[in-house]
C-alpha positions in Angstrom: 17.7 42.6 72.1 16.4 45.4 70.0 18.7 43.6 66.7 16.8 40.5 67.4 13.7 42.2 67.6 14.3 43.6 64.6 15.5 40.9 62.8 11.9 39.3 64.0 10.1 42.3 62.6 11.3 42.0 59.0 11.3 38.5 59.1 7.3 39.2 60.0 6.8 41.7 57.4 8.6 40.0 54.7 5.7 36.8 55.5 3.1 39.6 55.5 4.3 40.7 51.8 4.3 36.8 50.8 1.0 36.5 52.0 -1.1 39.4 50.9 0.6 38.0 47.0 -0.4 35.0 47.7 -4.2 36.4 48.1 -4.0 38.7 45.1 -3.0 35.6 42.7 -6.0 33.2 44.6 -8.2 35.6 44.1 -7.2 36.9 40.5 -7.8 33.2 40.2 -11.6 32.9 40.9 -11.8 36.0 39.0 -10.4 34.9 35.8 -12.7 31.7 36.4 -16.0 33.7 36.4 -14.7 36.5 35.0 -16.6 35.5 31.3 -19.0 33.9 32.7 -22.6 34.9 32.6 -24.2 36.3 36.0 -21.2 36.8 37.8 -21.2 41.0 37.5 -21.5 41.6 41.3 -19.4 39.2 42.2 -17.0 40.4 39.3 -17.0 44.0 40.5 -16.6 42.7 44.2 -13.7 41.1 43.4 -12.4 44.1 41.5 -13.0 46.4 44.0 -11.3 44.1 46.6 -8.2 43.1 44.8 -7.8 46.7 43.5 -7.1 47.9 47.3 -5.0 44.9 47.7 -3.1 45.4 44.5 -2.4 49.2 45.1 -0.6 48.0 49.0 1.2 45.1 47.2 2.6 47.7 45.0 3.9 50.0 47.6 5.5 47.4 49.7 7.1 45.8 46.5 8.7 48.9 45.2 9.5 50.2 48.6 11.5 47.1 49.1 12.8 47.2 45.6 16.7 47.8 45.5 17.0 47.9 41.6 16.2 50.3 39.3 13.8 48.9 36.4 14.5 50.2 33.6 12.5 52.1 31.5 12.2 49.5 28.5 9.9 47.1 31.0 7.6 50.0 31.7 6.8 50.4 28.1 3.5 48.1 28.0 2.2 49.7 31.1 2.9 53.2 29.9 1.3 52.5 26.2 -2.2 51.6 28.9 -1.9 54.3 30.8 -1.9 56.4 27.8 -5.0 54.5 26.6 -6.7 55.6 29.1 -5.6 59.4 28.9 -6.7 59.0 25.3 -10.2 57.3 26.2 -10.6 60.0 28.6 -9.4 63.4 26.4 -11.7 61.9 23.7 -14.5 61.8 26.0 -14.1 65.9 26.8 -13.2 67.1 23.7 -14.2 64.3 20.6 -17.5 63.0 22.0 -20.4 62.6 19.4 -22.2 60.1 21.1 -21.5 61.5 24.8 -24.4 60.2 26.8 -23.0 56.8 25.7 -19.8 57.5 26.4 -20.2 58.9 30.0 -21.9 55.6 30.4 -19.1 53.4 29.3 -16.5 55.5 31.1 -17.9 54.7 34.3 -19.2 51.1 33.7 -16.5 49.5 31.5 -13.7 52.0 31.3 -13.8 52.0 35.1 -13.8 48.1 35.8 -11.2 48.0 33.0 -8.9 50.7 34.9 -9.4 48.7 38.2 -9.1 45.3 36.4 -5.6 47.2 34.9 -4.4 48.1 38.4 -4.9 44.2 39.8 -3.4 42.5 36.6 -0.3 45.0 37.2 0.1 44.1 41.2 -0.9 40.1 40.1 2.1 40.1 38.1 4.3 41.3 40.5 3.0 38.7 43.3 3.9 35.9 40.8 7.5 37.7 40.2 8.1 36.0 43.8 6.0 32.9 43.5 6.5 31.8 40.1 5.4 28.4 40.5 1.7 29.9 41.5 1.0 30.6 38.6 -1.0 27.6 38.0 -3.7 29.3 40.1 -4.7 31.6 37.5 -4.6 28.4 34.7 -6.3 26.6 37.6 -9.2 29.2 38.0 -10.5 28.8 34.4 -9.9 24.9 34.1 -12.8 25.1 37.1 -14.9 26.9 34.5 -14.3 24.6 32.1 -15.2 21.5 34.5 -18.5 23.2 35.1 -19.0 23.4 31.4 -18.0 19.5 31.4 -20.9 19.5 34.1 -23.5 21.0 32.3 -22.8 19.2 28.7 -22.4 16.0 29.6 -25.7 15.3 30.8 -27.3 17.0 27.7 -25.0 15.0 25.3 -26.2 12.0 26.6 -29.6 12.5 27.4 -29.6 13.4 23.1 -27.3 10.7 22.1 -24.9 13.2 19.9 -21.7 14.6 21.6 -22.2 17.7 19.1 -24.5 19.6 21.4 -24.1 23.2 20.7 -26.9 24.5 22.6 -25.5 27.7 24.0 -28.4 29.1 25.9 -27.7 26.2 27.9 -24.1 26.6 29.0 -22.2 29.0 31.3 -20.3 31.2 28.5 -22.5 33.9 27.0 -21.9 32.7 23.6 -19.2 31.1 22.5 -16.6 33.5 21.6 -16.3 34.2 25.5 -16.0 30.1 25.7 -13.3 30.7 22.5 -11.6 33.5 24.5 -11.3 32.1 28.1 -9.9 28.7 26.3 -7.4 30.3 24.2 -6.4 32.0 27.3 -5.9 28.7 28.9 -4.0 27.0 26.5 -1.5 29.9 25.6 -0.8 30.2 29.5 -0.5 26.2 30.3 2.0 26.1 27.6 3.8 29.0 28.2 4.0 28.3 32.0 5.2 24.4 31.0 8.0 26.0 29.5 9.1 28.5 31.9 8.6 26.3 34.9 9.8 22.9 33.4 13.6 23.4 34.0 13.4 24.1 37.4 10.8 21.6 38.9 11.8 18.3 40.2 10.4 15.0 38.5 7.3 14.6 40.2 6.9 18.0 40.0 7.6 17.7 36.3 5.0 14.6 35.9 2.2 16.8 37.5 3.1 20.0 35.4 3.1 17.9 32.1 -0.3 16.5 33.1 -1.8 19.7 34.0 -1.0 21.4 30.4 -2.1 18.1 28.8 -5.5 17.6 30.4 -6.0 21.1 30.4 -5.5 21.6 26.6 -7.2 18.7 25.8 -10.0 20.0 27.7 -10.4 23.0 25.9 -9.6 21.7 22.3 -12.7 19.4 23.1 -14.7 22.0 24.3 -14.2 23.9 20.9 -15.0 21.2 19.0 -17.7 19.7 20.1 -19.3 21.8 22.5 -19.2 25.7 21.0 -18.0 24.3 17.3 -15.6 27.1 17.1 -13.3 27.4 14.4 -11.7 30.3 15.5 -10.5 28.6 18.8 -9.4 25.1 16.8 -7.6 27.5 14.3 -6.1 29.4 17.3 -5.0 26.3 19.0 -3.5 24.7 15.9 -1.3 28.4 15.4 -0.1 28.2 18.6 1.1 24.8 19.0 2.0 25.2 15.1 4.3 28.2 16.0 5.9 26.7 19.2 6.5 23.7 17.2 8.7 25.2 14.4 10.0 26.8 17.5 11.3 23.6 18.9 11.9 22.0 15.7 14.6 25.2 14.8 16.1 24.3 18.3 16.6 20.8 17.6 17.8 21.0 14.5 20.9 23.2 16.2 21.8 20.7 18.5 21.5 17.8 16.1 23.7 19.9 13.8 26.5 20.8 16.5 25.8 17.2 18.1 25.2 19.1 21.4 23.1 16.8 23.8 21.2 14.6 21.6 19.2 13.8 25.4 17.6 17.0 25.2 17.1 17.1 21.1 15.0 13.7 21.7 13.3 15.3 24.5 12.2 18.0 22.7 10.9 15.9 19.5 9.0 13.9 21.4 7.2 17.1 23.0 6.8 18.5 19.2 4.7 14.7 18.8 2.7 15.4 21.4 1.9 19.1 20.8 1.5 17.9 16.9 -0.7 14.8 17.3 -3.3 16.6 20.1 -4.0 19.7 18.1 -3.8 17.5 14.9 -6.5 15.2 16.5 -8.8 17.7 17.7 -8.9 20.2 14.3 -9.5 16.8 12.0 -12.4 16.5 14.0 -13.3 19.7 13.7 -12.7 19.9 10.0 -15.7 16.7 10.6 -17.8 18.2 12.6 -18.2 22.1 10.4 -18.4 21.7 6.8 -17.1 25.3 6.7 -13.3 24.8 6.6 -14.0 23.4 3.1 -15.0 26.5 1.3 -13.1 28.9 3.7 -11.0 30.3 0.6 -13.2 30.8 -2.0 -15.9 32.1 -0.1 -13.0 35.1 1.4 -12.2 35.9 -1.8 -15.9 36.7 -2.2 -16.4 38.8 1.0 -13.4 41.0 0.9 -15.1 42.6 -2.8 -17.6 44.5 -1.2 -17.9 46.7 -3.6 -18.7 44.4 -5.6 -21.0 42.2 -3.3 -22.7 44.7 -1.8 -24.7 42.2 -0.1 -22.7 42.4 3.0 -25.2 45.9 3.9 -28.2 43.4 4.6 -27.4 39.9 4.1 -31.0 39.0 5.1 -32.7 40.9 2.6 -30.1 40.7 -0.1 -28.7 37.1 0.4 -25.4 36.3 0.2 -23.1 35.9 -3.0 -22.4 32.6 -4.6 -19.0 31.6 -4.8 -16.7 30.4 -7.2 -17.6 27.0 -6.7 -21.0 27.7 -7.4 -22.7 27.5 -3.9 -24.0 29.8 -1.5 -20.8 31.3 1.0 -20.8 30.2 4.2 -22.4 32.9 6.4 -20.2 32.9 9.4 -17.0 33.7 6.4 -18.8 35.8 4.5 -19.8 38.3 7.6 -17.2 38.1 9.3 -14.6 39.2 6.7 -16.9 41.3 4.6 -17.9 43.6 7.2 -14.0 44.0 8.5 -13.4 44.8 5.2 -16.0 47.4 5.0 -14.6 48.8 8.3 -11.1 48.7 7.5 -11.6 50.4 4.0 -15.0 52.2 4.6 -15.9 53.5 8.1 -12.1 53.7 10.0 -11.0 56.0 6.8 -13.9 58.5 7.7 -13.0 58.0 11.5 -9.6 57.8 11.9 -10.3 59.3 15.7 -12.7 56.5 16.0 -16.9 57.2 17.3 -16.2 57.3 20.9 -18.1 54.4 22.2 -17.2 50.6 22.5 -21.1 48.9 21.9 -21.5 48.4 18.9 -20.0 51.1 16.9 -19.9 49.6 13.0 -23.7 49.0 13.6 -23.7 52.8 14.3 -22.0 53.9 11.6 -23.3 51.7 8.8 -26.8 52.7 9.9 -26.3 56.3 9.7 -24.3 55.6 6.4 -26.6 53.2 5.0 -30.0 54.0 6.1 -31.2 50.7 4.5 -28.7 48.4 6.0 -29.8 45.5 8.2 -30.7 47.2 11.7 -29.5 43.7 13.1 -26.2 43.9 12.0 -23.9 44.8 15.3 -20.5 44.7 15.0 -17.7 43.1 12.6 -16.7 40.0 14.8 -12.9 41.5 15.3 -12.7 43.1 18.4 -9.3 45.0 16.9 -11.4 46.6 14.2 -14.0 47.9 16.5 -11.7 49.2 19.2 -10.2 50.8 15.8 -14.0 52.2 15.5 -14.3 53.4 18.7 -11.2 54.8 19.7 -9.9 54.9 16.4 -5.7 54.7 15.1 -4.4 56.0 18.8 -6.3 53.0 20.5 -4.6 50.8 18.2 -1.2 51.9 18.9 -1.4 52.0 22.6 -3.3 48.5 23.0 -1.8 46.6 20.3 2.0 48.5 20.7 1.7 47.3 24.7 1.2 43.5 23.0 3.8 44.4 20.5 6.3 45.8 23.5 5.3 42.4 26.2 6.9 40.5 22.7 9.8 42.3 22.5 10.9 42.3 25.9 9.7 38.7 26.5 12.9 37.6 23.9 15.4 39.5 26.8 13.8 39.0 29.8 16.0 38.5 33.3 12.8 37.0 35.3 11.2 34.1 35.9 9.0 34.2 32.9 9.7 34.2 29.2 7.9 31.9 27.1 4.7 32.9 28.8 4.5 36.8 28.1 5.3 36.0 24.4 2.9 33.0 24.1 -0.1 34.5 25.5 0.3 38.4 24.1 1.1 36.6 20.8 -2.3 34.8 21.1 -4.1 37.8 22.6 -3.4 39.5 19.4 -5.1 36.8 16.9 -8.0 36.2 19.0 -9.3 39.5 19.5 -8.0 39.5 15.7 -11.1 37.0 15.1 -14.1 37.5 18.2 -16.8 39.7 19.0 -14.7 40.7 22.1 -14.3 44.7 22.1 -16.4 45.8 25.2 -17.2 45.0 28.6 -15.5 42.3 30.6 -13.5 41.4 27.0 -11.8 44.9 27.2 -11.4 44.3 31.2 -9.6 41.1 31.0 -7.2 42.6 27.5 -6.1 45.0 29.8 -6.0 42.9 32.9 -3.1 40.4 31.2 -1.6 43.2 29.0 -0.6 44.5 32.4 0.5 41.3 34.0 2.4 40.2 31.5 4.1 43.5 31.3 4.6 43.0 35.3 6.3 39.5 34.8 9.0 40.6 32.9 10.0 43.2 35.6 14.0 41.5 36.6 13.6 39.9 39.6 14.2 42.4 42.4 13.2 40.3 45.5 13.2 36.2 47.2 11.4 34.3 44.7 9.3 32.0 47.2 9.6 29.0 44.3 8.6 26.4 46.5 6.2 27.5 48.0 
């Protein structure tokens, strides 16, 4: 009686632990769907604070139930953002030159960003044993992106142009947070496609295929057409573009070896379809922004600051003329002059960084150039201005914990393989290229550096595949 008992107990508990993962991932789910969304902080921090409690339990039951010892190589992401957060803090007490600001930012972004670090960590343990739910975190931003759908398609028609980049209008603020939530999408579809595909059944198969299709497609449209963002086309087209070679390296083996010419068909046909959708959708784009055209030339002209000075204050100095003999494009010319300036300019003079995450190039080119543009904010690359911030040490913690998540992704005994190294590879180039280096940007980098470090713990317990 008391072995039965027993047995009914753990049984019990064991369904306790399934569910309270289950939970974490739905709700990391409507989090990552409003999480870069505009007017959504309380909810945002409600979630947070929920999932944060929930996350710290998960953790205790799954290590307390954990028989095998993980070694120390998977715990290398997750160390490298603890230590950014040591850092963060030690700068605060003993580096601070700005430290009314900072005290702000520690307990309003660094604070959210700790708690957003301690749900992305239990999140990716939850999906250790549900692999195959998953989809609810791609799920959660696809409903974003529906909304989006909801809000531009009556504006697109009621103006007869499907180019309608009216902003203001939409639910992104901006849209690099459109870019960043998309690129997000995409990486993880394709990554989870990849892991999951082997083990699903046909129909199961059919419905997975579908769901990365209409999902990239869906994004690839919306960077085209509704936030006319090159950044996110030229994202999408490096991403497919790498997993592509990827597959074409792979079928060129087993063509070589004659080794299942089944799966070496399969494969090319899947290298059409990844080729022809981001193909479609950056031709159009190449349509739609004149841009792409003089991309080149008009670098060449904003990496020589020095001798362009213009890039101090474009409004009252103009911008250079190119080779070609025409006025650079804007967007290029800020973008990659003032990285430039920072990387060979301001990160030089503070290689500890400034301390604070808003806007820190605009308060160092002010104070260095009292005549620059007031207007001018930040260098568009969230990577340079963390560099600002925190300076070198932020770079090795946050970008080494991407570095690590690639590493280990190429070994990895769990479920997940081609989705760490997807989407930390694509975490890299678009906070390479956005305006995403504070608030909920720096909460959800650390949300998925930790969950992707999580996912490549070896599996330790019941993987509740089909559920």
């Amino acid at each position: 009686m008391d072995i039965a008992d027993s047995s009914a107990q753990e049984a019990s508990n064991k369904s306790d632990r399934d569910l309270l993962g289950l939970s974490l991932i739905l709700l990391s789910s409507v989090l990552l769907g409003i999480w870069a969304v505009k007017g959504t902080i309380a909810l945002r921090n409600i979630l947070l604070g929920i999932e944060t409690v929930l996350s710290i339990v998960y953790c205790y039951q799954f290590f307390k139930t954990n028989t095998q010892k993980i070694p120390l190589r998977n715990w290398i992401p997750i160390i490298m953002v603890g230590m950014m957060f040591c850092w963060v803090i030690f700068h605060y007490f003993f580096l601070s030159r700005f430290p009314e600001i900072q005290f702000h930012e520690l307990k309003s972004t660094w604070l959210r960003a700790l708690l957003a670090t301690i749900v992305g960590f239990g999140t990716g343990l939850a999906i250790l044993r549900r692999p195959n739910a998953v989809n609810f975190l791609w799920l959660g931003i696809l409903t974003s992106f529906a909304y989006l759908f909801y809000q531009y398609i009556p504006l697109a028609i009621s103006t007869n142009n499907i180019n309608y980049h009216g902003y203001d209008s939409f639910i992104y603020p901006g849209k690099i947070s459109g870019v960043l939530a998309g690129t997000i999408l995409i990486s993880g579809l394709l990554g989870t496609l990849l892991d999951r595909y082997p083990s699903l059944n046909i129909k199961s198969k059919i419905i997975m295929v579908l769901f990365w299709l209409i999902g990239s497609c869906v994004v690839l449209y919306a960077h085209v057409y509704i936030f006319d963002a090159r950044n996110g086309i030229g994202l999408g087209v490096l991403i497919f573009g790498l997993v592509s070679m990827m597959f074409l390296m792979q079928i060129s083996s087993l063509l070589i070896n004659r080794l299942c010419l089944k799966l070496a068909l399969r494969n090319g046909l899947f290298v059409l379809v990844l080729i022809g959708v981001v193909g479609w959708f950056g031709w159009e784009q190449f349509k739609v922004n004149p841009g792409w055209s003089s991309m080149i030339e008009d670098a060449k002209i904003a990496i020589q600051i020095e001798k362009y000075p213009n890039w101090q204050n474009p409004r009252t100095l103009g911008y250079p003329q190119s080779l070609l003999g025409k006025e650079v494009a804007a967007n290029t010319y800020e973008r990659l002059s003032w990285a430039t300036a920072a990387i060979t300019v301001f990160i030089p003079e503070n290689l500890l960084g400034a301390g604070i995450l808003s806007k820190p190039f605009g308060v160092l080119l002010n104070a260095k150039y009292p005549n620059s543009g007031s207007y001018i904010l930040s260098t568009h690359s969230a990577w340079v201005e963390l560099a600002l911030a925190f300076g070198i040490p932020a770079l090795i913690f946050t970008l080494g914990a991407l570095v690590a998540i690639l590493v280990l992704s190429a070994t990895a005994k769990s479920p997940f393989k081609y989705l760490p190294a997807i989407l930390s590879f694509a975490i890299i180039p678009v906070y390479t290229a956005g305006e995403i280096s504070s608030q909920h940007s720096i909460e959800i980098l650390y949300f998925w550096i930790t969950l992707l470090g999580a996912s490549l713990f070896p599996s330790v317990t019941k993987r509740l595949e089909n559920q």
